[in-house]
CSV table of C-alpha atoms and ligand atoms in Angstrom, one decimal:
chain,number,residue,atom,x,y,z
A,119,MET,CA,95.4,106.4,91.2
A,120,VAL,CA,97.1,108.2,93.7
A,121,LEU,CA,99.2,105.9,95.4
A,122,TYR,CA,99.0,106.7,98.8
A,123,ASP,CA,94.8,105.8,98.5
A,124,ILE,CA,95.6,102.0,97.6
A,125,LYS,CA,93.2,101.5,100.8
A,126,ASN,CA,90.2,102.9,98.8
A,127,ALA,CA,91.3,101.4,95.2
A,128,THR,CA,89.0,99.7,92.8
A,129,ASN,CA,90.1,96.2,91.2
A,130,GLU,CA,90.8,97.2,88.4
A,131,GLU,CA,93.4,100.0,89.8
A,132,LEU,CA,94.7,97.2,91.4
A,133,LYS,CA,94.8,94.8,89.1
A,134,ALA,CA,97.1,97.9,86.7
A,135,LEU,CA,99.3,98.1,90.1
A,136,ILE,CA,100.0,94.6,90.4
A,137,GLU,CA,100.5,94.2,86.4
A,138,SER,CA,103.2,96.3,85.6
A,139,SER,CA,106.1,97.8,86.6
A,140,SER,CA,105.9,101.5,85.1
A,141,ASN,CA,105.4,102.5,88.8
A,142,ASP,CA,107.6,100.8,90.5
A,143,ASN,CA,110.1,103.7,92.0
A,144,GLN,CA,107.0,105.8,92.4
A,145,LEU,CA,105.7,103.1,94.6
A,146,PHE,CA,108.8,101.7,96.5
A,147,ALA,CA,109.3,105.6,97.4
A,148,ALA,CA,106.1,105.9,98.7
A,149,ALA,CA,105.8,103.1,101.1
A,150,ASP,CA,108.9,103.6,102.1
A,151,SER,CA,107.8,107.3,103.6
A,152,VAL,CA,104.4,105.5,105.4
A,153,ARG,CA,106.8,103.0,106.7
A,154,ARG,CA,108.5,106.0,108.2
A,155,ARG,CA,106.3,108.2,109.3
A,156,HIS,CA,105.0,105.0,111.3
A,157,TYR,CA,108.0,102.9,112.8
A,158,GLY,CA,110.6,105.4,111.4
A,159,ASP,CA,114.0,103.2,110.6
A,160,GLU,CA,113.4,100.6,113.0
A,161,VAL,CA,113.8,97.3,112.2
A,162,TYR,CA,113.0,94.5,114.2
A,163,LEU,CA,113.7,91.1,115.2
A,164,ARG,CA,111.9,87.8,115.1
A,165,GLY,CA,114.4,84.7,116.4
A,166,LEU,CA,113.1,81.9,114.5
A,167,ILE,CA,112.9,78.5,116.3
A,168,GLU,CA,112.1,75.6,113.0
A,169,PHE,CA,110.9,72.9,115.7
A,170,THR,CA,110.2,70.3,114.4
A,171,ASN,CA,109.4,69.3,110.5
A,172,TYR,CA,107.2,66.5,111.0
A,173,CYS,CA,103.7,67.5,109.5
A,174,LYS,CA,100.2,65.8,109.5
A,175,ASN,CA,99.3,68.3,106.3
A,176,ASP,CA,100.2,67.2,102.6
A,177,CYS,CA,100.1,70.6,101.2
A,178,TYR,CA,101.6,70.3,97.7
A,179,TYR,CA,103.9,72.7,97.7
A,180,CYS,CA,105.8,72.1,100.6
A,181,GLY,CA,109.0,70.5,100.8
A,182,ILE,CA,107.9,69.1,104.6
A,183,ARG,CA,104.6,68.0,103.4
A,184,ARG,CA,103.9,64.7,105.6
A,185,SER,CA,104.2,62.3,102.1
A,186,ASN,CA,107.9,63.8,101.7
A,187,ARG,CA,109.7,60.7,102.1
A,188,GLN,CA,113.1,62.0,102.2
A,189,ALA,CA,112.7,64.4,104.4
A,190,ASP,CA,115.2,64.1,107.5
A,191,ARG,CA,112.4,64.4,109.9
A,192,TYR,CA,113.9,65.6,113.8
A,193,ARG,CA,111.7,67.7,116.3
A,194,LEU,CA,113.3,70.0,119.5
A,195,SER,CA,113.1,68.8,123.0
A,196,LYS,CA,111.9,71.5,124.9
A,197,ASP,CA,115.5,71.9,126.6
A,198,GLU,CA,116.6,72.4,122.9
A,199,ILE,CA,113.8,75.0,122.4
A,200,MET,CA,115.0,77.0,125.9
A,201,GLN,CA,118.6,77.0,125.1
A,202,CYS,CA,117.9,78.7,121.5
A,203,CYS,CA,115.8,81.3,123.9
A,204,ASN,CA,119.0,81.4,125.9
A,205,ILE,CA,121.3,82.1,123.3
A,206,GLY,CA,119.2,85.1,121.7
A,207,TYR,CA,118.0,86.7,124.2
A,208,GLY,CA,121.8,86.7,124.6
A,209,LEU,CA,122.2,88.5,121.1
A,210,GLY,CA,119.2,90.6,121.4
A,211,TYR,CA,115.8,89.1,120.9
A,212,ARG,CA,112.8,90.2,122.6
A,213,THR,CA,110.7,88.3,120.6
A,214,PHE,CA,110.8,84.2,119.8
A,215,VAL,CA,108.7,82.8,117.5
A,216,LEU,CA,108.0,78.8,117.2
A,217,GLN,CA,107.2,77.7,114.4
A,218,GLY,CA,107.0,73.8,112.9
A,219,GLY,CA,105.6,71.6,110.6
A,220,GLU,CA,101.2,70.6,112.3
A,221,ASP,CA,103.2,68.2,114.2
A,222,PRO,CA,100.7,66.0,116.7
A,223,TYR,CA,103.8,64.9,119.2
A,224,TYR,CA,103.5,68.5,120.1
A,225,THR,CA,100.6,68.4,122.3
A,226,ASP,CA,98.6,71.1,123.4
A,227,ASN,CA,100.0,70.2,127.2
A,228,ARG,CA,103.8,70.3,125.3
A,229,ILE,CA,102.8,73.5,123.4
A,230,CYS,CA,101.8,75.4,126.6
A,231,GLU,CA,104.6,74.1,129.0
A,232,ILE,CA,106.9,75.2,126.3
A,233,VAL,CA,105.2,78.7,125.9
A,234,SER,CA,104.7,79.3,130.0
A,235,GLU,CA,108.7,78.7,130.6
A,236,ILE,CA,109.6,80.8,127.7
A,237,HIS,CA,107.0,83.7,129.5
A,238,SER,CA,108.1,83.0,132.8
A,239,GLU,CA,112.2,82.8,131.8
A,240,TYR,CA,112.0,85.4,129.6
A,241,PRO,CA,108.7,88.1,130.5
A,242,ASP,CA,110.1,90.7,129.1
A,243,CYS,CA,110.0,88.9,125.6
A,244,ALA,CA,106.8,88.3,122.8
A,245,VAL,CA,105.8,84.6,122.1
A,246,THR,CA,104.9,83.7,119.0
A,247,LEU,CA,103.3,80.7,117.5
A,248,SER,CA,103.3,79.8,114.3
A,249,ILE,CA,102.0,76.2,114.2
A,250,GLY,CA,98.7,75.6,112.1
A,251,GLU,CA,95.5,75.2,112.2
A,252,LYS,CA,94.3,74.6,116.2
A,253,SER,CA,90.9,74.2,117.6
A,254,LYS,CA,90.1,77.7,119.1
A,255,GLU,CA,90.4,76.0,123.0
A,256,SER,CA,93.8,74.9,122.0
A,257,TYR,CA,94.6,78.6,121.0
A,258,GLN,CA,92.8,79.8,123.8
A,259,GLN,CA,95.2,77.3,126.1
A,260,TYR,CA,98.4,78.5,124.3
A,261,TYR,CA,97.2,82.2,124.8
A,262,ASP,CA,96.4,81.3,128.6
A,263,ALA,CA,99.9,79.9,128.7
A,264,GLY,CA,101.7,83.4,127.7
A,265,ALA,CA,101.8,83.2,123.7
A,266,ARG,CA,100.5,87.0,122.8
A,267,ARG,CA,101.6,86.5,118.8
A,268,TYR,CA,100.1,83.9,116.4
A,269,LEU,CA,100.9,83.8,112.6
A,270,LEU,CA,99.0,81.3,110.4
A,271,ARG,CA,99.3,83.0,106.9
A,272,HIS,CA,95.9,82.1,104.4
A,273,GLU,CA,98.1,81.2,101.7
A,274,THR,CA,95.1,82.3,99.1
A,275,ALA,CA,91.9,84.4,99.8
A,276,ASN,CA,90.3,82.3,96.6
A,277,ASP,CA,88.5,78.8,97.7
A,278,ALA,CA,89.1,77.4,94.1
A,279,HIS,CA,92.4,78.3,94.1
A,280,TYR,CA,93.5,76.7,97.9
A,281,LYS,CA,92.2,73.6,96.4
A,282,LYS,CA,95.0,73.5,94.2
A,283,LEU,CA,97.4,74.0,96.2
A,284,HIS,CA,96.3,71.7,98.6
A,285,PRO,CA,94.6,68.3,99.1
A,286,ASN,CA,91.3,67.2,99.8
A,287,GLY,CA,90.6,68.1,103.2
A,288,MET,CA,92.3,71.3,103.9
A,289,SER,CA,89.8,74.1,103.4
A,290,GLY,CA,90.5,78.0,102.8
A,291,ALA,CA,87.2,78.2,104.5
A,292,GLU,CA,88.6,76.7,108.4
A,293,ARG,CA,91.9,78.3,107.4
A,294,LYS,CA,90.0,81.6,108.0
A,295,GLN,CA,87.8,80.8,110.4
A,296,CYS,CA,91.1,80.4,112.4
A,297,LEU,CA,92.3,83.8,111.8
A,298,TYR,CA,89.3,84.9,113.1
A,299,TRP,CA,88.9,83.0,116.2
A,300,LEU,CA,93.1,84.5,117.2
A,301,LYS,CA,91.4,87.2,116.7
A,302,GLU,CA,89.1,87.0,119.1
A,303,ILE,CA,91.2,85.8,122.0
A,304,GLY,CA,93.4,89.1,121.6
A,305,TYR,CA,97.0,87.2,119.9
A,306,GLN,CA,98.1,89.8,117.6
A,307,VAL,CA,97.3,87.8,114.1
A,308,GLY,CA,99.8,88.2,111.5
A,309,THR,CA,98.5,86.1,107.9
A,310,GLY,CA,100.0,86.3,104.2
A,311,PHE,CA,100.9,84.3,100.9
A,312,MET,CA,102.9,82.8,98.9
A,313,VAL,CA,103.5,85.3,95.8
A,314,GLY,CA,103.7,83.2,92.6
A,315,SER,CA,102.2,80.1,93.8
A,316,PRO,CA,101.3,77.4,91.4
A,317,PHE,CA,97.7,78.5,89.1
A,318,GLN,CA,98.1,82.6,91.3
A,319,THR,CA,96.0,84.9,89.4
A,320,THR,CA,96.5,88.5,89.7
A,321,GLU,CA,92.7,88.2,90.6
A,322,ASN,CA,93.2,85.9,93.6
A,323,LEU,CA,96.3,88.4,94.8
A,324,ILE,CA,93.5,91.1,94.9
A,325,GLU,CA,91.0,89.0,97.0
A,326,ASP,CA,94.7,88.7,99.7
A,327,LEU,CA,94.2,92.3,99.2
A,328,ARG,CA,90.5,92.6,99.9
A,329,PHE,CA,90.4,89.7,102.6
A,330,MET,CA,93.1,91.4,104.9
A,331,GLN,CA,91.1,94.2,104.6
A,332,GLU,CA,88.3,92.6,106.3
A,333,LEU,CA,90.4,90.7,108.9
A,334,MET,CA,93.1,93.6,109.6
A,335,PRO,CA,96.2,91.8,110.5
A,336,ASP,CA,99.2,92.9,112.7
A,337,MET,CA,101.3,91.4,110.7
A,338,ILE,CA,101.9,90.1,106.9
A,339,GLY,CA,104.1,87.4,106.2
A,340,ILE,CA,104.9,87.6,102.3
A,341,GLY,CA,107.6,85.7,100.2
A,342,PRO,CA,107.6,84.5,96.6
A,343,TYR,CA,106.9,80.9,96.1
A,344,ILE,CA,109.8,78.2,95.9
A,345,SER,CA,109.4,75.3,94.5
A,346,HIS,CA,110.7,72.6,96.1
A,347,SER,CA,112.0,69.4,94.0
A,348,GLN,CA,110.6,66.7,96.4
A,349,THR,CA,107.0,68.1,95.9
A,350,PRO,CA,104.3,67.5,93.1
A,351,PHE,CA,105.0,71.2,92.6
A,352,SER,CA,108.1,70.6,91.7
A,353,SER,CA,108.0,71.7,88.0
A,354,PHE,CA,106.3,74.7,88.1
A,355,THR,CA,108.6,77.9,87.9
A,356,GLY,CA,108.6,80.1,91.3
A,357,GLY,CA,107.3,84.1,92.2
A,358,THR,CA,109.5,86.9,90.8
A,359,LEU,CA,111.7,89.2,93.0
A,360,GLU,CA,109.7,92.1,91.3
A,361,LEU,CA,106.5,91.0,91.8
A,362,THR,CA,106.6,90.0,96.0
A,363,LEU,CA,108.5,93.6,96.0
A,364,ARG,CA,105.5,95.3,94.8
A,365,MET,CA,102.8,93.5,97.1
A,366,ILE,CA,105.4,94.0,99.6
A,367,ALA,CA,104.6,98.2,98.9
A,368,ILE,CA,101.2,97.7,98.3
A,369,LEU,CA,100.6,96.1,101.8
A,370,ARG,CA,102.6,98.8,103.3
A,371,LEU,CA,100.2,101.4,101.4
A,372,MET,CA,96.7,100.2,102.1
A,373,PHE,CA,98.0,98.6,106.2
A,374,PRO,CA,100.6,100.9,107.4
A,375,TYR,CA,100.4,100.3,110.4
A,376,SER,CA,101.7,96.2,109.7
A,377,LEU,CA,104.5,94.8,110.9
A,378,ILE,CA,106.4,93.2,107.2
A,379,PRO,CA,108.9,90.7,107.4
A,380,ALA,CA,111.6,91.0,104.7
A,381,THR,CA,111.7,87.1,104.3
A,382,THR,CA,113.7,84.9,103.8
A,383,ALA,CA,112.4,83.7,100.7
A,384,LEU,CA,113.3,86.7,99.2
A,385,GLY,CA,116.7,86.7,100.3
A,386,THR,CA,116.7,83.3,98.8
A,387,VAL,CA,115.5,84.1,94.9
A,388,ASP,CA,117.9,87.0,95.4
A,389,ALA,CA,120.9,87.3,97.0
A,390,THR,CA,119.6,91.0,98.5
A,391,GLY,CA,116.1,90.0,98.0
A,392,ARG,CA,115.6,91.3,101.9
A,393,GLU,CA,117.5,94.3,101.6
A,394,LYS,CA,115.2,95.4,98.7
A,395,GLY,CA,112.3,94.4,100.2
A,396,LEU,CA,113.3,96.5,103.4
A,397,LYS,CA,113.4,100.0,100.8
A,398,ALA,CA,109.9,98.5,99.5
A,399,GLY,CA,108.3,98.7,102.6
A,400,ALA,CA,109.0,96.2,105.0
A,401,ASN,CA,110.4,96.3,108.6
A,402,VAL,CA,111.0,92.8,110.3
A,403,VAL,CA,113.6,90.6,110.2
A,404,MET,CA,113.2,86.9,111.2
A,405,PRO,CA,117.0,85.7,111.8
A,406,ASN,CA,117.0,82.1,112.1
A,407,LEU,CA,118.1,80.8,115.9
A,408,SER,CA,117.8,76.9,115.5
A,409,PRO,CA,120.7,74.8,116.2
A,410,VAL,CA,122.4,74.6,113.2
A,411,ASN,CA,122.7,71.2,113.3
A,412,VAL,CA,119.3,70.6,111.8
A,413,ARG,CA,118.8,74.2,109.9
A,414,LYS,CA,119.3,72.2,106.4
A,415,GLN,CA,116.2,70.1,107.5
A,416,TYR,CA,113.7,72.5,108.0
A,417,GLU,CA,113.5,72.5,104.2
A,418,LEU,CA,110.3,74.6,102.8
A,419,TYR,CA,112.1,74.8,99.1
A,420,ASP,CA,115.4,74.2,97.7
A,421,ASN,CA,118.2,76.3,98.4
A,422,LYS,CA,116.8,78.3,101.3
A,423,ILE,CA,119.8,80.0,102.4
A,424,CYS,CA,120.9,80.7,105.9
A,425,THR,CA,121.3,77.1,106.6
A,426,GLY,CA,125.0,77.1,107.6
A,427,GLU,CA,125.2,79.7,109.7
A,428,GLU,CA,125.2,79.8,114.1
A,429,SER,CA,123.1,82.4,115.1
A,430,ALA,CA,125.2,84.9,116.3
A,431,GLN,CA,127.0,85.2,112.4
A,432,CYS,CA,123.4,85.5,111.2
A,433,ARG,CA,122.4,88.4,113.5
A,434,GLY,CA,125.8,90.1,112.3
A,435,CYS,CA,124.7,89.8,109.3
A,436,LEU,CA,121.8,90.9,109.0
A,437,GLU,CA,122.3,93.6,110.8
A,438,ARG,CA,124.9,94.5,108.4
A,439,ARG,CA,122.6,94.0,106.0
A,440,VAL,CA,119.6,96.3,107.2
A,441,ASN,CA,122.6,99.3,108.2
A,442,SER,CA,123.6,99.0,104.4
A,443,VAL,CA,119.9,100.4,103.4
A,444,GLY,CA,119.6,102.6,105.6
A,445,TYR,CA,117.5,101.6,108.2
A,446,ARG,CA,119.0,100.2,111.7
A,447,ILE,CA,117.7,97.2,114.1
A,448,VAL,CA,116.5,98.0,117.2
A,449,ASN,CA,116.2,95.1,120.8
A,450,SER,CA,113.1,95.6,121.5
A,451,ARG,CA,109.6,93.4,121.0
A,452,GLY,CA,108.7,95.7,118.5
A,453,ASP,CA,104.8,95.3,118.9
A,454,VAL,CA,102.5,96.6,116.2
A,455,ARG,CA,101.3,100.6,116.3
A,456,ARG,CA,97.8,100.6,115.0
B,208,SAM,N1,103.1,74.6,109.9
B,208,SAM,C1,102.5,76.1,109.8
B,208,SAM,C2,101.3,76.7,109.0
B,208,SAM,O1,100.6,75.8,108.4
B,208,SAM,O2,101.0,78.0,109.0
B,208,SAM,C3,104.0,77.0,109.6
B,208,SAM,C4,104.8,76.2,108.6
B,208,SAM,S1,104.6,76.4,107.2
B,208,SAM,C5,105.8,75.5,106.5
B,208,SAM,C6,104.7,78.1,107.1
B,208,SAM,C7,105.1,78.4,105.4
B,208,SAM,O3,105.9,78.3,104.7
B,208,SAM,C8,103.4,78.4,104.9
B,208,SAM,O4,102.5,79.1,105.8
B,208,SAM,C9,103.9,78.5,103.6
B,208,SAM,O5,103.1,79.9,103.0
B,208,SAM,C10,105.4,78.7,103.6
B,208,SAM,N2,106.1,78.0,102.4
B,208,SAM,C11,105.9,76.4,102.4
B,208,SAM,N3,106.2,75.4,101.2
B,208,SAM,C12,106.8,76.6,100.8
B,208,SAM,C13,107.5,77.1,99.2
B,208,SAM,N4,107.7,76.2,98.4
B,208,SAM,N5,107.6,78.3,99.3
B,208,SAM,C14,107.6,79.5,99.7
B,208,SAM,N6,107.2,78.8,100.8
B,208,SAM,C15,106.4,78.0,101.4
């Protein structure tokens, strides 16, 4: 198969590509050249504000799941969130991502108040939400308040696999429905999955790619699954750096226009994982803007990196890392280029 033609690859061809490391160098080089054609050497910043670690869901893999009684819970006030944006704006961020567990304390009114305050104070910035599954009406209200992007990983496109990762009451079909609603409303939509999540097969990964070919997301967030000691999946081994890089490269070739982050999870499994992710086709980094005193508490998995750094340190560190592999951070909103 010609690597540039991955969009038209058969399932058998994709399976061979996913399961073998022998094409990796060629694959990463092809992904890099496609990424440079669409986005040059630019890397976009997303200032991540992890504003609550309360969650009503009980996903078996996640450290902030409802049943983890040992999690030390916190919520940020609107003022604290605005303070994070203020620091971020000064550091050049033009996108703020509000991410959190599904926390009923943040009613639609509260979310809308926060979104519209950020939107009116920083009209040149994009407000991104990543707060889970909501009704279409709620998504519409957030959009009307000024949110323009939404991140909701589908986690796995296979229903049976979804059921193995989540308790009864959560459904892959409902999660996919949310993504279609978000698109209908007009959001730039991000989805994605964990690489190497428990019970995942190559066929599942191919289904993920096929689902995304249908959805055509603007942003695609993938990272290795990393186990958390206080979850039912604590004994599962995590996803590998190698497979995650291969999947990033395949995604870049399949979705040349997409915004793909080199995630914190990738930097957790390998000291230079994010740099390697950029070289394999990623073009976004998401430094943490949350107050340092709560960062350790947003512990989705064990040994998460960057939990002790001030925002300015985080920004400087990432700039050096990005430059070291031949790319450059730009201070723009970094909208999708379709
Ligand atoms: N509540 C929102 C949602 O459901 O989309 C956003 C927060 S959720 C914790 C963000 C993402 O973290 C999930 O989509 C999942 O893929 C990832 N995640 C959770 N636990 C993880 C783990 N153990 N290893 C790697 N990623 C994990």
